Amino acid sequence: MPFWKKEMDGVEYEAYVAELLRRQGFRDITFTPRTGDFGVDLLATHGRNRYAIQCKYYSGAVGGAAVQEAAAGMAYYDCERGMVVTNSALTDGARELAQANGIEVMEYVDPNARSFLERRQAWELVLLAVECVVFGLALHQAVTQGSFTWQGLGILLLLCFPLPYAICRVIRWIRKRMRRKKARAAAEQEESDES
């Protein structure tokens, strides 16, 4: 696990979601009992509506069971609305079930939000350091040989920073899409095995 990630359990994630909802204008936020909660973890009010909220802190995709629990808890606690909040994504089937039952979904609510440097993988930080060294050496060479021009500096900046950064972003996007697709496939396989 990367150094910046903090191990979090379901109870801590519920507290994180409660604080996030509080900042978004929800009020009267209460935690349901740990056992016998009838499918929801939090109860909250937003506007005139009472919400039954199911929190799922998963490493893979969230299946339809979470949506069913939110719908059941919504009926039990006499709430007008239901919600599923997860740090991951819902499977396509779970998303359809949520839409059919009027359950709101908040995906990718990640407690491990990080700063610019923390989001970089080790190889990206090494690439950034190499880019800085190359830029410094090229600038030094241009100044000492008297061949410094503003156009040359612009081209050097373009080659040393945005282009490699764009390549890193594309690689990260592709890897993220592959992980999500893999997680969804695993969750859908799990759902079909349960059926």
mmCIF file with all atom_site columns, C-alpha atoms in Angstrom:
data_model
loop_
_atom_site.group_PDB
_atom_site.id
_atom_site.type_symbol
_atom_site.label_atom_id
_atom_site.label_alt_id
_atom_site.label_comp_id
_atom_site.label_asym_id
_atom_site.label_entity_id
_atom_site.label_seq_id
_atom_site.pdbx_PDB_ins_code
_atom_site.Cartn_x
_atom_site.Cartn_y
_atom_site.Cartn_z
_atom_site.occupancy
_atom_site.B_iso_or_equiv
_atom_site.pdbx_formal_charge
_atom_site.auth_seq_id
_atom_site.auth_comp_id
_atom_site.auth_asym_id
_atom_site.auth_atom_id
_atom_site.pdbx_PDB_model_num
ATOM 1   C CA . MET A 1 1   ? 0.000   0.000   0.000   1.00 0.00 ? 1   MET A CA 1
ATOM 2   C CA . PRO A 1 2   ? 1.392   3.474   -0.856  1.00 0.00 ? 2   PRO A CA 1
ATOM 3   C CA . PHE A 1 3   ? 2.799   5.485   2.037   1.00 0.00 ? 3   PHE A CA 1
ATOM 4   C CA . TRP A 1 4   ? 0.057   8.140   1.969   1.00 0.00 ? 4   TRP A CA 1
ATOM 5   C CA . LYS A 1 5   ? -2.874  5.734   2.251   1.00 0.00 ? 5   LYS A CA 1
ATOM 6   C CA . LYS A 1 6   ? -4.356  5.327   5.694   1.00 0.00 ? 6   LYS A CA 1
ATOM 7   C CA . GLU A 1 7   ? -6.029  2.074   6.556   1.00 0.00 ? 7   GLU A CA 1
ATOM 8   C CA . MET A 1 8   ? -9.669  2.877   7.271   1.00 0.00 ? 8   MET A CA 1
ATOM 9   C CA . ASP A 1 9   ? -12.446 0.634   8.471   1.00 0.00 ? 9   ASP A CA 1
ATOM 10  C CA . GLY A 1 10  ? -16.157 0.932   7.773   1.00 0.00 ? 10  GLY A CA 1
ATOM 11  C CA . VAL A 1 11  ? -16.903 2.858   10.978  1.00 0.00 ? 11  VAL A CA 1
ATOM 12  C CA . GLU A 1 12  ? -14.256 5.498   10.212  1.00 0.00 ? 12  GLU A CA 1
ATOM 13  C CA . TYR A 1 13  ? -15.585 5.785   6.666   1.00 0.00 ? 13  TYR A CA 1
ATOM 14  C CA . GLU A 1 14  ? -19.091 6.411   8.014   1.00 0.00 ? 14  GLU A CA 1
ATOM 15  C CA . ALA A 1 15  ? -17.717 9.232   10.195  1.00 0.00 ? 15  ALA A CA 1
ATOM 16  C CA . TYR A 1 16  ? -15.909 10.656  7.152   1.00 0.00 ? 16  TYR A CA 1
ATOM 17  C CA . VAL A 1 17  ? -19.130 10.568  5.088   1.00 0.00 ? 17  VAL A CA 1
ATOM 18  C CA . ALA A 1 18  ? -21.102 12.161  7.934   1.00 0.00 ? 18  ALA A CA 1
ATOM 19  C CA . GLU A 1 19  ? -18.656 15.070  8.074   1.00 0.00 ? 19  GLU A CA 1
ATOM 20  C CA . LEU A 1 20  ? -18.731 15.421  4.291   1.00 0.00 ? 20  LEU A CA 1
ATOM 21  C CA . LEU A 1 21  ? -22.542 15.512  4.282   1.00 0.00 ? 21  LEU A CA 1
ATOM 22  C CA . ARG A 1 22  ? -22.534 18.047  7.113   1.00 0.00 ? 22  ARG A CA 1
ATOM 23  C CA . ARG A 1 23  ? -20.334 20.331  4.977   1.00 0.00 ? 23  ARG A CA 1
ATOM 24  C CA . GLN A 1 24  ? -22.786 19.904  2.086   1.00 0.00 ? 24  GLN A CA 1
ATOM 25  C CA . GLY A 1 25  ? -25.709 21.181  4.139   1.00 0.00 ? 25  GLY A CA 1
ATOM 26  C CA . PHE A 1 26  ? -27.155 17.987  5.598   1.00 0.00 ? 26  PHE A CA 1
ATOM 27  C CA . ARG A 1 27  ? -28.312 18.295  9.210   1.00 0.00 ? 27  ARG A CA 1
ATOM 28  C CA . ASP A 1 28  ? -29.577 16.074  12.039  1.00 0.00 ? 28  ASP A CA 1
ATOM 29  C CA . ILE A 1 29  ? -27.054 13.408  11.040  1.00 0.00 ? 29  ILE A CA 1
ATOM 30  C CA . THR A 1 30  ? -27.294 10.341  13.242  1.00 0.00 ? 30  THR A CA 1
ATOM 31  C CA . PHE A 1 31  ? -25.561 6.970   13.162  1.00 0.00 ? 31  PHE A CA 1
ATOM 32  C CA . THR A 1 32  ? -27.703 3.849   13.270  1.00 0.00 ? 32  THR A CA 1
ATOM 33  C CA . PRO A 1 33  ? -26.778 1.001   15.658  1.00 0.00 ? 33  PRO A CA 1
ATOM 34  C CA . ARG A 1 34  ? -23.843 -1.153  14.539  1.00 0.00 ? 34  ARG A CA 1
ATOM 35  C CA . THR A 1 35  ? -26.029 -4.251  14.587  1.00 0.00 ? 35  THR A CA 1
ATOM 36  C CA . GLY A 1 36  ? -29.634 -4.376  13.485  1.00 0.00 ? 36  GLY A CA 1
ATOM 37  C CA . ASP A 1 37  ? -29.367 -1.182  11.461  1.00 0.00 ? 37  ASP A CA 1
ATOM 38  C CA . PHE A 1 38  ? -31.812 -2.523  8.839   1.00 0.00 ? 38  PHE A CA 1
ATOM 39  C CA . GLY A 1 39  ? -29.534 -1.709  5.942   1.00 0.00 ? 39  GLY A CA 1
ATOM 40  C CA . VAL A 1 40  ? -28.405 1.876   6.530   1.00 0.00 ? 40  VAL A CA 1
ATOM 41  C CA . ASP A 1 41  ? -25.531 3.472   8.410   1.00 0.00 ? 41  ASP A CA 1
ATOM 42  C CA . LEU A 1 42  ? -26.606 7.116   8.623   1.00 0.00 ? 42  LEU A CA 1
ATOM 43  C CA . LEU A 1 43  ? -29.818 9.084   8.822   1.00 0.00 ? 43  LEU A CA 1
ATOM 44  C CA . ALA A 1 44  ? -29.762 12.743  7.782   1.00 0.00 ? 44  ALA A CA 1
ATOM 45  C CA . THR A 1 45  ? -32.015 15.587  6.726   1.00 0.00 ? 45  THR A CA 1
ATOM 46  C CA . HIS A 1 46  ? -31.502 17.811  3.693   1.00 0.00 ? 46  HIS A CA 1
ATOM 47  C CA . GLY A 1 47  ? -34.164 20.376  2.927   1.00 0.00 ? 47  GLY A CA 1
ATOM 48  C CA . ARG A 1 48  ? -37.483 18.732  3.719   1.00 0.00 ? 48  ARG A CA 1
ATOM 49  C CA . ASN A 1 49  ? -36.297 15.222  2.974   1.00 0.00 ? 49  ASN A CA 1
ATOM 50  C CA . ARG A 1 50  ? -35.031 12.607  5.390   1.00 0.00 ? 50  ARG A CA 1
ATOM 51  C CA . TYR A 1 51  ? -32.276 10.378  3.942   1.00 0.00 ? 51  TYR A CA 1
ATOM 52  C CA . ALA A 1 52  ? -31.348 6.775   4.723   1.00 0.00 ? 52  ALA A CA 1
ATOM 53  C CA . ILE A 1 53  ? -27.665 6.459   3.785   1.00 0.00 ? 53  ILE A CA 1
ATOM 54  C CA . GLN A 1 54  ? -25.689 3.275   3.186   1.00 0.00 ? 54  GLN A CA 1
ATOM 55  C CA . CYS A 1 55  ? -21.869 3.690   3.276   1.00 0.00 ? 55  CYS A CA 1
ATOM 56  C CA . LYS A 1 56  ? -19.639 1.162   1.512   1.00 0.00 ? 56  LYS A CA 1
ATOM 57  C CA . TYR A 1 57  ? -15.846 1.334   1.826   1.00 0.00 ? 57  TYR A CA 1
ATOM 58  C CA . TYR A 1 58  ? -14.720 -1.282  -0.694  1.00 0.00 ? 58  TYR A CA 1
ATOM 59  C CA . SER A 1 59  ? -11.655 -2.053  -2.743  1.00 0.00 ? 59  SER A CA 1
ATOM 60  C CA . GLY A 1 60  ? -13.827 -3.441  -5.571  1.00 0.00 ? 60  GLY A CA 1
ATOM 61  C CA . ALA A 1 61  ? -17.097 -2.414  -7.176  1.00 0.00 ? 61  ALA A CA 1
ATOM 62  C CA . VAL A 1 62  ? -20.263 -2.257  -5.072  1.00 0.00 ? 62  VAL A CA 1
ATOM 63  C CA . GLY A 1 63  ? -23.064 -4.627  -6.042  1.00 0.00 ? 63  GLY A CA 1
ATOM 64  C CA . GLY A 1 64  ? -26.835 -4.480  -5.892  1.00 0.00 ? 64  GLY A CA 1
ATOM 65  C CA . ALA A 1 65  ? -27.017 -5.650  -2.266  1.00 0.00 ? 65  ALA A CA 1
ATOM 66  C CA . ALA A 1 66  ? -25.990 -2.167  -1.061  1.00 0.00 ? 66  ALA A CA 1
ATOM 67  C CA . VAL A 1 67  ? -28.832 -0.592  -3.051  1.00 0.00 ? 67  VAL A CA 1
ATOM 68  C CA . GLN A 1 68  ? -31.309 -3.146  -1.688  1.00 0.00 ? 68  GLN A CA 1
ATOM 69  C CA . GLU A 1 69  ? -30.144 -2.391  1.862   1.00 0.00 ? 69  GLU A CA 1
ATOM 70  C CA . ALA A 1 70  ? -30.596 1.351   1.318   1.00 0.00 ? 70  ALA A CA 1
ATOM 71  C CA . ALA A 1 71  ? -34.105 0.795   -0.069  1.00 0.00 ? 71  ALA A CA 1
ATOM 72  C CA . ALA A 1 72  ? -35.036 -1.465  2.863   1.00 0.00 ? 72  ALA A CA 1
ATOM 73  C CA . GLY A 1 73  ? -33.604 0.998   5.400   1.00 0.00 ? 73  GLY A CA 1
ATOM 74  C CA . MET A 1 74  ? -35.433 3.864   3.717   1.00 0.00 ? 74  MET A CA 1
ATOM 75  C CA . ALA A 1 75  ? -38.745 2.063   4.235   1.00 0.00 ? 75  ALA A CA 1
ATOM 76  C CA . TYR A 1 76  ? -37.924 0.969   7.803   1.00 0.00 ? 76  TYR A CA 1
ATOM 77  C CA . TYR A 1 77  ? -36.817 4.419   9.013   1.00 0.00 ? 77  TYR A CA 1
ATOM 78  C CA . ASP A 1 78  ? -39.673 6.140   7.122   1.00 0.00 ? 78  ASP A CA 1
ATOM 79  C CA . CYS A 1 79  ? -37.337 8.251   4.956   1.00 0.00 ? 79  CYS A CA 1
ATOM 80  C CA . GLU A 1 80  ? -38.284 9.997   1.738   1.00 0.00 ? 80  GLU A CA 1
ATOM 81  C CA . ARG A 1 81  ? -34.933 9.349   0.067   1.00 0.00 ? 81  ARG A CA 1
ATOM 82  C CA . GLY A 1 82  ? -32.169 6.763   0.069   1.00 0.00 ? 82  GLY A CA 1
ATOM 83  C CA . MET A 1 83  ? -28.504 7.086   -0.798  1.00 0.00 ? 83  MET A CA 1
ATOM 84  C CA . VAL A 1 84  ? -25.484 4.839   -1.317  1.00 0.00 ? 84  VAL A CA 1
ATOM 85  C CA . VAL A 1 85  ? -22.071 6.444   -0.742  1.00 0.00 ? 85  VAL A CA 1
ATOM 86  C CA . THR A 1 86  ? -18.904 4.579   -1.695  1.00 0.00 ? 86  THR A CA 1
ATOM 87  C CA . ASN A 1 87  ? -15.220 5.172   -2.272  1.00 0.00 ? 87  ASN A CA 1
ATOM 88  C CA . SER A 1 88  ? -15.489 2.808   -5.233  1.00 0.00 ? 88  SER A CA 1
ATOM 89  C CA . ALA A 1 89  ? -17.997 2.436   -8.096  1.00 0.00 ? 89  ALA A CA 1
ATOM 90  C CA . LEU A 1 90  ? -21.286 0.621   -8.455  1.00 0.00 ? 90  LEU A CA 1
ATOM 91  C CA . THR A 1 91  ? -21.751 -2.187  -10.943 1.00 0.00 ? 91  THR A CA 1
ATOM 92  C CA . ASP A 1 92  ? -23.996 -1.427  -13.917 1.00 0.00 ? 92  ASP A CA 1
ATOM 93  C CA . GLY A 1 93  ? -26.692 -3.649  -12.434 1.00 0.00 ? 93  GLY A CA 1
ATOM 94  C CA . ALA A 1 94  ? -26.521 -1.870  -9.077  1.00 0.00 ? 94  ALA A CA 1
ATOM 95  C CA . ARG A 1 95  ? -26.711 1.508   -10.817 1.00 0.00 ? 95  ARG A CA 1
ATOM 96  C CA . GLU A 1 96  ? -29.842 0.408   -12.722 1.00 0.00 ? 96  GLU A CA 1
ATOM 97  C CA . LEU A 1 97  ? -31.384 -0.899  -9.493  1.00 0.00 ? 97  LEU A CA 1
ATOM 98  C CA . ALA A 1 98  ? -30.648 2.409   -7.749  1.00 0.00 ? 98  ALA A CA 1
ATOM 99  C CA . GLN A 1 99  ? -32.275 4.362   -10.559 1.00 0.00 ? 99  GLN A CA 1
ATOM 100 C CA . ALA A 1 100 ? -35.339 2.106   -10.522 1.00 0.00 ? 100 ALA A CA 1
ATOM 101 C CA . ASN A 1 101 ? -35.747 2.536   -6.739  1.00 0.00 ? 101 ASN A CA 1
ATOM 102 C CA . GLY A 1 102 ? -34.965 6.262   -6.583  1.00 0.00 ? 102 GLY A CA 1
ATOM 103 C CA . ILE A 1 103 ? -31.761 5.709   -4.615  1.00 0.00 ? 103 ILE A CA 1
ATOM 104 C CA . GLU A 1 104 ? -29.161 8.446   -5.052  1.00 0.00 ? 104 GLU A CA 1
ATOM 105 C CA . VAL A 1 105 ? -25.577 7.354   -5.616  1.00 0.00 ? 105 VAL A CA 1
ATOM 106 C CA . MET A 1 106 ? -22.320 9.066   -4.654  1.00 0.00 ? 106 MET A CA 1
ATOM 107 C CA . GLU A 1 107 ? -19.357 7.193   -6.110  1.00 0.00 ? 107 GLU A CA 1
ATOM 108 C CA . TYR A 1 108 ? -15.621 7.787   -5.647  1.00 0.00 ? 108 TYR A CA 1
ATOM 109 C CA . VAL A 1 109 ? -16.018 9.572   -2.306  1.00 0.00 ? 109 VAL A CA 1
ATOM 110 C CA . ASP A 1 110 ? -12.401 8.945   -1.406  1.00 0.00 ? 110 ASP A CA 1
ATOM 111 C CA . PRO A 1 111 ? -11.079 9.789   2.069   1.00 0.00 ? 111 PRO A CA 1
ATOM 112 C CA . ASN A 1 112 ? -7.546  9.472   0.713   1.00 0.00 ? 112 ASN A CA 1
ATOM 113 C CA . ALA A 1 113 ? -7.676  12.728  -1.254  1.00 0.00 ? 113 ALA A CA 1
ATOM 114 C CA . ARG A 1 114 ? -4.092  13.823  -1.650  1.00 0.00 ? 114 ARG A CA 1
ATOM 115 C CA . SER A 1 115 ? -2.064  16.840  -2.636  1.00 0.00 ? 115 SER A CA 1
ATOM 116 C CA . PHE A 1 116 ? -0.329  17.197  -6.021  1.00 0.00 ? 116 PHE A CA 1
ATOM 117 C CA . LEU A 1 117 ? 2.906   15.578  -4.815  1.00 0.00 ? 117 LEU A CA 1
ATOM 118 C CA . GLU A 1 118 ? 1.106   12.794  -2.964  1.00 0.00 ? 118 GLU A CA 1
ATOM 119 C CA . ARG A 1 119 ? -0.915  11.899  -6.083  1.00 0.00 ? 119 ARG A CA 1
ATOM 120 C CA . ARG A 1 120 ? 2.242   11.321  -8.085  1.00 0.00 ? 120 ARG A CA 1
ATOM 121 C CA . GLN A 1 121 ? 3.526   7.797   -8.360  1.00 0.00 ? 121 GLN A CA 1
ATOM 122 C CA . ALA A 1 122 ? 7.228   7.259   -7.650  1.00 0.00 ? 122 ALA A CA 1
ATOM 123 C CA . TRP A 1 123 ? 8.066   6.978   -11.363 1.00 0.00 ? 123 TRP A CA 1
ATOM 124 C CA . GLU A 1 124 ? 6.309   10.286  -12.034 1.00 0.00 ? 124 GLU A CA 1
ATOM 125 C CA . LEU A 1 125 ? 8.346   12.036  -9.334  1.00 0.00 ? 125 LEU A CA 1
ATOM 126 C CA . VAL A 1 126 ? 11.561  10.640  -10.824 1.00 0.00 ? 126 VAL A CA 1
ATOM 127 C CA . LEU A 1 127 ? 10.468  11.823  -14.278 1.00 0.00 ? 127 LEU A CA 1
ATOM 128 C CA . LEU A 1 128 ? 9.729   15.296  -12.888 1.00 0.00 ? 128 LEU A CA 1
ATOM 129 C CA . ALA A 1 129 ? 13.169  15.448  -11.245 1.00 0.00 ? 129 ALA A CA 1
ATOM 130 C CA . VAL A 1 130 ? 14.868  14.380  -14.494 1.00 0.00 ? 130 VAL A CA 1
ATOM 131 C CA . GLU A 1 131 ? 12.889  17.018  -16.405 1.00 0.00 ? 131 GLU A CA 1
ATOM 132 C CA . CYS A 1 132 ? 14.047  19.721  -13.988 1.00 0.00 ? 132 CYS A CA 1
ATOM 133 C CA . VAL A 1 133 ? 17.697  18.653  -14.302 1.00 0.00 ? 133 VAL A CA 1
ATOM 134 C CA . VAL A 1 134 ? 17.493  18.544  -18.113 1.00 0.00 ? 134 VAL A CA 1
ATOM 135 C CA . PHE A 1 135 ? 15.839  21.962  -18.195 1.00 0.00 ? 135 PHE A CA 1
ATOM 136 C CA . GLY A 1 136 ? 18.485  23.427  -15.881 1.00 0.00 ? 136 GLY A CA 1
ATOM 137 C CA . LEU A 1 137 ? 21.352  21.969  -17.916 1.00 0.00 ? 137 LEU A CA 1
ATOM 138 C CA . ALA A 1 138 ? 19.888  23.140  -21.228 1.00 0.00 ? 138 ALA A CA 1
ATOM 139 C CA . LEU A 1 139 ? 19.265  26.637  -19.868 1.00 0.00 ? 139 LEU A CA 1
ATOM 140 C CA . HIS A 1 140 ? 22.786  26.800  -18.430 1.00 0.00 ? 140 HIS A CA 1
ATOM 141 C CA . GLN A 1 141 ? 24.242  25.673  -21.774 1.00 0.00 ? 141 GLN A CA 1
ATOM 142 C CA . ALA A 1 142 ? 22.247  28.289  -23.701 1.00 0.00 ? 142 ALA A CA 1
ATOM 143 C CA . VAL A 1 143 ? 23.247  31.129  -21.348 1.00 0.00 ? 143 VAL A CA 1
ATOM 144 C CA . THR A 1 144 ? 26.964  30.249  -21.164 1.00 0.00 ? 144 THR A CA 1
ATOM 145 C CA . GLN A 1 145 ? 27.305  29.847  -24.932 1.00 0.00 ? 145 GLN A CA 1
ATOM 146 C CA . GLY A 1 146 ? 25.454  33.102  -25.587 1.00 0.00 ? 146 GLY A CA 1
ATOM 147 C CA . SER A 1 147 ? 22.804  31.393  -27.722 1.00 0.00 ? 147 SER A CA 1
ATOM 148 C CA . PHE A 1 148 ? 19.913  32.209  -25.379 1.00 0.00 ? 148 PHE A CA 1
ATOM 149 C CA . THR A 1 149 ? 16.646  33.238  -27.104 1.00 0.00 ? 149 THR A CA 1
ATOM 150 C CA . TRP A 1 150 ? 13.126  33.565  -25.736 1.00 0.00 ? 150 TRP A CA 1
ATOM 151 C CA . GLN A 1 151 ? 11.759  31.288  -28.494 1.00 0.00 ? 151 GLN A CA 1
ATOM 152 C CA . GLY A 1 152 ? 14.303  28.638  -27.569 1.00 0.00 ? 152 GLY A CA 1
ATOM 153 C CA . LEU A 1 153 ? 13.296  28.935  -23.922 1.00 0.00 ? 153 LEU A CA 1
ATOM 154 C CA . GLY A 1 154 ? 9.623   28.471  -24.866 1.00 0.00 ? 154 GLY A CA 1
ATOM 155 C CA . ILE A 1 155 ? 10.367  25.339  -26.875 1.00 0.00 ? 155 ILE A CA 1
ATOM 156 C CA . LEU A 1 156 ? 12.551  24.003  -24.058 1.00 0.00 ? 156 LEU A CA 1
ATOM 157 C CA . LEU A 1 157 ? 9.780   24.596  -21.510 1.00 0.00 ? 157 LEU A CA 1
ATOM 158 C CA . LEU A 1 158 ? 7.253   22.852  -23.756 1.00 0.00 ? 158 LEU A CA 1
ATOM 159 C CA . LEU A 1 159 ? 9.502   19.829  -24.226 1.00 0.00 ? 159 LEU A CA 1
ATOM 160 C CA . CYS A 1 160 ? 10.612  19.548  -20.595 1.00 0.00 ? 160 CYS A CA 1
ATOM 161 C CA . PHE A 1 161 ? 7.317   19.934  -18.750 1.00 0.00 ? 161 PHE A CA 1
ATOM 162 C CA . PRO A 1 162 ? 3.880   19.773  -20.429 1.00 0.00 ? 162 PRO A CA 1
ATOM 163 C CA . LEU A 1 163 ? 4.594   16.980  -22.902 1.00 0.00 ? 163 LEU A CA 1
ATOM 164 C CA . PRO A 1 164 ? 5.900   14.408  -20.368 1.00 0.00 ? 164 PRO A CA 1
ATOM 165 C CA . TYR A 1 165 ? 3.211   15.498  -17.895 1.00 0.00 ? 165 TYR A CA 1
ATOM 166 C CA . ALA A 1 166 ? 0.509   14.896  -20.530 1.00 0.00 ? 166 ALA A CA 1
ATOM 167 C CA . ILE A 1 167 ? 1.967   11.448  -21.226 1.00 0.00 ? 167 ILE A CA 1
ATOM 168 C CA . CYS A 1 168 ? 1.861   10.651  -17.473 1.00 0.00 ? 168 CYS A CA 1
ATOM 169 C CA . ARG A 1 169 ? -1.778  11.777  -17.297 1.00 0.00 ? 169 ARG A CA 1
ATOM 170 C CA . VAL A 1 170 ? -2.752  9.544   -20.235 1.00 0.00 ? 170 VAL A CA 1
ATOM 171 C CA . ILE A 1 171 ? -0.977  6.540   -18.674 1.00 0.00 ? 171 ILE A CA 1
ATOM 172 C CA . ARG A 1 172 ? -2.688  7.166   -15.314 1.00 0.00 ? 172 ARG A CA 1
ATOM 173 C CA . TRP A 1 173 ? -6.099  7.508   -17.017 1.00 0.00 ? 173 TRP A CA 1
ATOM 174 C CA . ILE A 1 174 ? -5.641  4.223   -18.905 1.00 0.00 ? 174 ILE A CA 1
ATOM 175 C CA . ARG A 1 175 ? -4.534  2.383   -15.758 1.00 0.00 ? 175 ARG A CA 1
ATOM 176 C CA . LYS A 1 176 ? -7.466  3.805   -13.760 1.00 0.00 ? 176 LYS A CA 1
ATOM 177 C CA . ARG A 1 177 ? -9.968  2.733   -16.434 1.00 0.00 ? 177 ARG A CA 1
ATOM 178 C CA . MET A 1 178 ? -8.495  -0.765  -16.490 1.00 0.00 ? 178 MET A CA 1
ATOM 179 C CA . ARG A 1 179 ? -8.734  -1.076  -12.668 1.00 0.00 ? 179 ARG A CA 1
ATOM 180 C CA . ARG A 1 180 ? -12.375 0.110   -12.667 1.00 0.00 ? 180 ARG A CA 1
ATOM 181 C CA . LYS A 1 181 ? -13.302 -2.271  -15.473 1.00 0.00 ? 181 LYS A CA 1
ATOM 182 C CA . LYS A 1 182 ? -11.637 -5.163  -13.651 1.00 0.00 ? 182 LYS A CA 1
ATOM 183 C CA . ALA A 1 183 ? -13.396 -4.306  -10.356 1.00 0.00 ? 183 ALA A CA 1
ATOM 184 C CA . ARG A 1 184 ? -16.794 -4.046  -12.041 1.00 0.00 ? 184 ARG A CA 1
ATOM 185 C CA . ALA A 1 185 ? -16.301 -7.359  -13.841 1.00 0.00 ? 185 ALA A CA 1
ATOM 186 C CA . ALA A 1 186 ? -15.365 -9.051  -10.549 1.00 0.00 ? 186 ALA A CA 1
ATOM 187 C CA . ALA A 1 187 ? -18.415 -7.613  -8.765  1.00 0.00 ? 187 ALA A CA 1
ATOM 188 C CA . GLU A 1 188 ? -20.762 -8.608  -11.591 1.00 0.00 ? 188 GLU A CA 1
ATOM 189 C CA . GLN A 1 189 ? -19.295 -12.102 -11.567 1.00 0.00 ? 189 GLN A CA 1
ATOM 190 C CA . GLU A 1 190 ? -19.858 -12.218 -7.805  1.00 0.00 ? 190 GLU A CA 1
ATOM 191 C CA . GLU A 1 191 ? -23.487 -11.105 -8.287  1.00 0.00 ? 191 GLU A CA 1
ATOM 192 C CA . SER A 1 192 ? -24.116 -13.732 -10.945 1.00 0.00 ? 192 SER A CA 1
ATOM 193 C CA . ASP A 1 193 ? -22.606 -16.410 -8.685  1.00 0.00 ? 193 ASP A CA 1
ATOM 194 C CA . GLU A 1 194 ? -24.996 -15.401 -5.876  1.00 0.00 ? 194 GLU A CA 1
ATOM 195 C CA . SER A 1 195 ? -28.029 -15.609 -8.189  1.00 0.00 ? 195 SER A CA 1
#
